[in-house]
PDB file of C-alpha atoms and ligand atoms in Angstrom:
ATOM      1  CA  MET A  25     156.800-193.699 -55.215  1.00  0.00           C
ATOM      2  CA  VAL A  26     156.986-195.845 -52.968  1.00  0.00           C
ATOM      3  CA  ALA A  27     159.244-196.636 -49.683  1.00  0.00           C
ATOM      4  CA  ALA A  28     161.301-200.044 -49.666  1.00  0.00           C
ATOM      5  CA  TYR A  29     163.469-201.530 -47.730  1.00  0.00           C
ATOM      6  CA  ILE A  30     166.421-204.168 -48.223  1.00  0.00           C
ATOM      7  CA  GLY A  31     168.339-206.266 -46.022  1.00  0.00           C
ATOM      8  CA  LEU A  32     172.387-206.603 -47.266  1.00  0.00           C
ATOM      9  CA  GLY A  33     174.326-209.612 -46.113  1.00  0.00           C
ATOM     10  CA  SER A  34     177.554-211.012 -46.392  1.00  0.00           C
ATOM     11  CA  ASN A  35     180.082-213.440 -44.583  1.00  0.00           C
ATOM     12  CA  LEU A  36     182.457-214.102 -47.838  1.00  0.00           C
ATOM     13  CA  HIS A  37     185.176-212.273 -50.207  1.00  0.00           C
ATOM     14  CA  GLY A  38     185.645-208.648 -47.713  1.00  0.00           C
ATOM     15  CA  PRO A  39     182.269-208.354 -46.377  1.00  0.00           C
ATOM     16  CA  GLN A  40     182.516-204.694 -45.516  1.00  0.00           C
ATOM     17  CA  GLU A  41     183.366-203.939 -48.321  1.00  0.00           C
ATOM     18  CA  GLN A  42     180.910-206.173 -50.486  1.00  0.00           C
ATOM     19  CA  LEU A  43     178.168-203.803 -48.093  1.00  0.00           C
ATOM     20  CA  ARG A  44     180.353-200.483 -48.935  1.00  0.00           C
ATOM     21  CA  THR A  45     179.961-201.161 -53.057  1.00  0.00           C
ATOM     22  CA  ALA A  46     177.223-202.822 -52.643  1.00  0.00           C
ATOM     23  CA  ILE A  47     175.587-199.852 -51.673  1.00  0.00           C
ATOM     24  CA  THR A  48     177.109-197.931 -53.875  1.00  0.00           C
ATOM     25  CA  ALA A  49     175.145-199.661 -56.847  1.00  0.00           C
ATOM     26  CA  ILE A  50     172.099-200.151 -55.049  1.00  0.00           C
ATOM     27  CA  GLU A  51     172.524-195.897 -55.544  1.00  0.00           C
ATOM     28  CA  ARG A  52     172.752-196.417 -58.944  1.00  0.00           C
ATOM     29  CA  MET A  53     169.834-198.093 -60.026  1.00  0.00           C
ATOM     30  CA  PRO A  54     166.917-196.863 -61.705  1.00  0.00           C
ATOM     31  CA  GLU A  55     164.164-194.800 -61.010  1.00  0.00           C
ATOM     32  CA  THR A  56     165.466-194.908 -57.375  1.00  0.00           C
ATOM     33  CA  ARG A  57     166.294-192.862 -54.586  1.00  0.00           C
ATOM     34  CA  LEU A  58     168.850-193.899 -51.765  1.00  0.00           C
ATOM     35  CA  LYS A  59     167.540-192.219 -48.733  1.00  0.00           C
ATOM     36  CA  ARG A  60     169.447-193.516 -45.865  1.00  0.00           C
ATOM     37  CA  TYR A  61     171.561-196.835 -44.348  1.00  0.00           C
ATOM     38  CA  SER A  62     171.907-197.782 -41.145  1.00  0.00           C
ATOM     39  CA  SER A  63     175.455-199.136 -39.781  1.00  0.00           C
ATOM     40  CA  LEU A  64     176.951-201.695 -40.281  1.00  0.00           C
ATOM     41  CA  TYR A  65     176.250-205.113 -37.377  1.00  0.00           C
ATOM     42  CA  GLN A  66     178.365-208.394 -37.089  1.00  0.00           C
ATOM     43  CA  SER A  67     176.638-211.256 -35.904  1.00  0.00           C
ATOM     44  CA  PRO A  68     177.392-215.195 -36.268  1.00  0.00           C
ATOM     45  CA  PRO A  69     175.309-217.972 -38.955  1.00  0.00           C
ATOM     46  CA  MET A  70     171.759-218.519 -38.179  1.00  0.00           C
ATOM     47  CA  GLY A  71     171.243-221.793 -39.455  1.00  0.00           C
ATOM     48  CA  GLY A  72     173.381-224.528 -38.300  1.00  0.00           C
ATOM     49  CA  LEU A  73     175.847-224.220 -41.073  1.00  0.00           C
ATOM     50  CA  GLN A  74     179.100-223.875 -39.454  1.00  0.00           C
ATOM     51  CA  GLN A  75     180.304-220.827 -41.690  1.00  0.00           C
ATOM     52  CA  PRO A  76     182.342-217.339 -41.065  1.00  0.00           C
ATOM     53  CA  ASP A  77     179.893-214.110 -39.565  1.00  0.00           C
ATOM     54  CA  TYR A  78     177.809-212.509 -40.940  1.00  0.00           C
ATOM     55  CA  ILE A  79     177.922-208.640 -41.541  1.00  0.00           C
ATOM     56  CA  ASN A  80     174.502-206.616 -42.130  1.00  0.00           C
ATOM     57  CA  ALA A  81     173.005-203.849 -42.878  1.00  0.00           C
ATOM     58  CA  VAL A  82     169.438-202.326 -44.544  1.00  0.00           C
ATOM     59  CA  ALA A  83     168.894-199.537 -46.848  1.00  0.00           C
ATOM     60  CA  GLU A  84     165.595-197.396 -47.366  1.00  0.00           C
ATOM     61  CA  LEU A  85     164.863-196.795 -50.808  1.00  0.00           C
ATOM     62  CA  GLU A  86     162.098-194.792 -52.405  1.00  0.00           C
ATOM     63  CA  THR A  87     161.831-196.304 -55.719  1.00  0.00           C
ATOM     64  CA  THR A  88     158.980-196.233 -58.779  1.00  0.00           C
ATOM     65  CA  LEU A  89     159.876-199.619 -60.135  1.00  0.00           C
ATOM     66  CA  GLU A  90     156.980-202.575 -59.265  1.00  0.00           C
ATOM     67  CA  PRO A  91     158.307-205.009 -56.864  1.00  0.00           C
ATOM     68  CA  GLN A  92     159.429-208.015 -59.071  1.00  0.00           C
ATOM     69  CA  GLN A  93     161.423-204.857 -61.063  1.00  0.00           C
ATOM     70  CA  LEU A  94     163.373-203.725 -58.188  1.00  0.00           C
ATOM     71  CA  LEU A  95     164.433-207.683 -57.286  1.00  0.00           C
ATOM     72  CA  GLN A  96     165.559-208.305 -60.699  1.00  0.00           C
ATOM     73  CA  GLN A  97     168.164-204.947 -60.505  1.00  0.00           C
ATOM     74  CA  LEU A  98     168.752-206.932 -56.622  1.00  0.00           C
ATOM     75  CA  GLN A  99     169.484-210.231 -58.367  1.00  0.00           C
ATOM     76  CA  SER A 100     171.968-208.577 -60.438  1.00  0.00           C
ATOM     77  CA  ILE A 101     173.498-206.756 -58.016  1.00  0.00           C
ATOM     78  CA  GLU A 102     174.230-209.828 -56.202  1.00  0.00           C
ATOM     79  CA  THR A 103     175.322-211.956 -59.686  1.00  0.00           C
ATOM     80  CA  GLU A 104     178.032-208.589 -60.478  1.00  0.00           C
ATOM     81  CA  HIS A 105     178.883-209.254 -56.784  1.00  0.00           C
ATOM     82  CA  GLY A 106     180.076-213.026 -57.717  1.00  0.00           C
ATOM     83  CA  ARG A 107     176.915-214.594 -55.928  1.00  0.00           C
ATOM     84  CA  ILE A 108     176.580-218.135 -56.547  1.00  0.00           C
ATOM     85  CA  ARG A 109     173.677-219.244 -55.768  1.00  0.00           C
ATOM     86  CA  GLY A 110     175.011-222.567 -54.005  1.00  0.00           C
ATOM     87  CA  GLU A 111     173.182-224.480 -50.978  1.00  0.00           C
ATOM     88  CA  ARG A 112     170.199-223.176 -48.673  1.00  0.00           C
ATOM     89  CA  TRP A 113     171.665-222.142 -45.632  1.00  0.00           C
ATOM     90  CA  GLY A 114     175.588-221.348 -46.900  1.00  0.00           C
ATOM     91  CA  ALA A 115     178.059-218.677 -47.005  1.00  0.00           C
ATOM     92  CA  ARG A 116     177.839-216.118 -49.723  1.00  0.00           C
ATOM     93  CA  THR A 117     178.882-213.242 -50.217  1.00  0.00           C
ATOM     94  CA  LEU A 118     176.391-211.014 -51.165  1.00  0.00           C
ATOM     95  CA  ASP A 119     172.534-211.664 -50.436  1.00  0.00           C
ATOM     96  CA  LEU A 120     170.123-208.683 -50.789  1.00  0.00           C
ATOM     97  CA  ASP A 121     166.573-209.090 -49.495  1.00  0.00           C
ATOM     98  CA  LEU A 122     163.603-207.324 -50.099  1.00  0.00           C
ATOM     99  CA  LEU A 123     162.426-206.633 -46.655  1.00  0.00           C
ATOM    100  CA  VAL A 124     159.552-204.518 -47.514  1.00  0.00           C
ATOM    101  CA  TYR A 125     156.891-202.636 -50.354  1.00  0.00           C
ATOM    102  CA  GLY A 126     155.456-200.016 -49.094  1.00  0.00           C
ATOM    103  CA  THR A 127     152.036-201.205 -47.025  1.00  0.00           C
ATOM    104  CA  ASP A 128     152.233-204.348 -50.335  1.00  0.00           C
ATOM    105  CA  VAL A 129     151.429-208.051 -48.974  1.00  0.00           C
ATOM    106  CA  ILE A 130     152.833-210.464 -51.776  1.00  0.00           C
ATOM    107  CA  ASN A 131     153.455-214.094 -52.066  1.00  0.00           C
ATOM    108  CA  THR A 132     154.033-215.299 -54.809  1.00  0.00           C
ATOM    109  CA  ALA A 133     156.864-218.263 -55.804  1.00  0.00           C
ATOM    110  CA  ASP A 134     159.864-216.132 -56.449  1.00  0.00           C
ATOM    111  CA  LEU A 135     159.007-212.862 -54.252  1.00  0.00           C
ATOM    112  CA  LYS A 136     157.817-213.221 -50.452  1.00  0.00           C
ATOM    113  CA  VAL A 137     157.317-209.088 -49.210  1.00  0.00           C
ATOM    114  CA  PRO A 138     157.360-208.526 -46.466  1.00  0.00           C
ATOM    115  CA  HIS A 139     160.578-210.869 -45.956  1.00  0.00           C
ATOM    116  CA  PRO A 140     159.379-213.694 -44.370  1.00  0.00           C
ATOM    117  CA  GLY A 141     161.214-214.095 -40.767  1.00  0.00           C
ATOM    118  CA  LEU A 142     162.155-211.254 -41.079  1.00  0.00           C
ATOM    119  CA  HIS A 143     160.388-210.362 -37.152  1.00  0.00           C
ATOM    120  CA  GLU A 144     162.951-213.070 -35.770  1.00  0.00           C
ATOM    121  CA  ARG A 145     166.166-211.985 -37.109  1.00  0.00           C
ATOM    122  CA  SER A 146     168.146-209.644 -35.066  1.00  0.00           C
ATOM    123  CA  PHE A 147     170.549-208.626 -38.037  1.00  0.00           C
ATOM    124  CA  VAL A 148     167.474-207.401 -40.042  1.00  0.00           C
ATOM    125  CA  LEU A 149     166.054-205.339 -36.759  1.00  0.00           C
ATOM    126  CA  TYR A 150     168.578-204.261 -35.090  1.00  0.00           C
ATOM    127  CA  PRO A 151     169.493-202.132 -37.855  1.00  0.00           C
ATOM    128  CA  LEU A 152     165.986-201.255 -39.414  1.00  0.00           C
ATOM    129  CA  HIS A 153     165.449-199.714 -36.041  1.00  0.00           C
ATOM    130  CA  GLU A 154     168.133-197.720 -36.463  1.00  0.00           C
ATOM    131  CA  ILE A 155     166.721-195.881 -39.831  1.00  0.00           C
ATOM    132  CA  ALA A 156     163.121-197.001 -39.153  1.00  0.00           C
ATOM    133  CA  PRO A 157     161.998-196.972 -35.221  1.00  0.00           C
ATOM    134  CA  ASP A 158     158.360-196.164 -36.496  1.00  0.00           C
ATOM    135  CA  LEU A 159     158.088-197.910 -39.630  1.00  0.00           C
ATOM    136  CA  GLU A 160     154.545-199.994 -40.023  1.00  0.00           C
ATOM    137  CA  ILE A 161     156.012-203.699 -41.617  1.00  0.00           C
ATOM    138  CA  PRO A 162     152.805-205.311 -43.179  1.00  0.00           C
ATOM    139  CA  GLY A 163     150.945-207.970 -40.952  1.00  0.00           C
ATOM    140  CA  LEU A 164     153.328-207.682 -38.733  1.00  0.00           C
ATOM    141  CA  GLY A 165     153.273-204.285 -36.254  1.00  0.00           C
ATOM    142  CA  ARG A 166     155.473-201.812 -35.718  1.00  0.00           C
ATOM    143  CA  VAL A 167     159.492-202.254 -35.720  1.00  0.00           C
ATOM    144  CA  THR A 168     159.771-201.522 -32.201  1.00  0.00           C
ATOM    145  CA  GLU A 169     157.737-203.014 -31.039  1.00  0.00           C
ATOM    146  CA  LEU A 170     159.175-206.293 -33.066  1.00  0.00           C
ATOM    147  CA  LEU A 171     162.147-205.689 -31.161  1.00  0.00           C
ATOM    148  CA  GLU A 172     161.184-205.969 -27.862  1.00  0.00           C
ATOM    149  CA  ASN A 173     160.394-209.682 -28.769  1.00  0.00           C
ATOM    150  CA  CYS A 174     164.162-210.639 -30.179  1.00  0.00           C
ATOM    151  CA  SER A 175     166.889-210.608 -28.932  1.00  0.00           C
ATOM    152  CA  PRO A 176     170.138-209.555 -30.164  1.00  0.00           C
ATOM    153  CA  ASP A 177     172.018-213.229 -30.589  1.00  0.00           C
ATOM    154  CA  GLY A 178     175.265-211.749 -30.562  1.00  0.00           C
ATOM    155  CA  LEU A 179     174.499-209.019 -32.899  1.00  0.00           C
ATOM    156  CA  LYS A 180     176.798-206.148 -32.567  1.00  0.00           C
ATOM    157  CA  ARG A 181     177.384-203.050 -34.453  1.00  0.00           C
ATOM    158  CA  ILE A 182     180.459-201.632 -35.682  1.00  0.00           C
TER     159      ILE A 182
HETATM  160  N1  ROI B 212     173.034-215.291 -40.728  1.00  0.00           N
HETATM  161  C1  ROI B 212     172.991-213.752 -40.373  1.00  0.00           C
HETATM  162  N2  ROI B 212     173.962-213.942 -39.004  1.00  0.00           N
HETATM  163  N3  ROI B 212     173.366-213.141 -41.026  1.00  0.00           N
HETATM  164  C2  ROI B 212     173.035-212.930 -42.353  1.00  0.00           C
HETATM  165  O1  ROI B 212     172.415-212.263 -43.566  1.00  0.00           O
HETATM  166  C3  ROI B 212     172.506-214.398 -42.976  1.00  0.00           C
HETATM  167  N4  ROI B 212     171.811-215.153 -43.641  1.00  0.00           N
HETATM  168  C4  ROI B 212     171.962-216.106 -45.157  1.00  0.00           C
HETATM  169  C5  ROI B 212     171.462-217.660 -43.651  1.00  0.00           C
HETATM  170  C6  ROI B 212     172.110-218.153 -43.970  1.00  0.00           C
HETATM  171  C7  ROI B 212     170.225-217.792 -42.827  1.00  0.00           C
HETATM  172  N5  ROI B 212     171.668-216.673 -41.969  1.00  0.00           N
HETATM  173  C8  ROI B 212     173.013-215.939 -42.007  1.00  0.00           C
HETATM  174  O2  ROI B 212     170.819-216.174 -45.542  1.00  0.00           O
END
């Protein structure tokens, strides 16, 4: 069993409902147990394009799926939620990012774990801190310490 952390984000088509149904879909994934998930957080879009505010959350899983299998499961949930892979920094109905997979460091073309930029994104770090303050992010450090260097940047817990 490996502890894995997933970042959830949406800013289209009822973002709060998108995240709620995504949590239900995650609960139904094979070989996986949903351990806990954070509150929902609202934040302005990062990345400069004009688009609606995002709703974000983080979930902790226990899984025996391999990282690639887990990624495939997450991508099929995104697709079920009508995710169209469009503009790189554009709006999305559902984004599921594999943030952390145990102590693994993965650097392949389609999967980078820990998720690059995780430590700079308040909409990932604050919800992660809510459920796993003592988590050690491989190569980056403890969540509590990372949080000290990350401004909330308009993030609101809802
Ligand atoms: N901005 C916020 N606040 N939350 C996100 O989940 C998010 N996801 C993205 C980009 C477009 C980078 N901006 C975001 O993919």
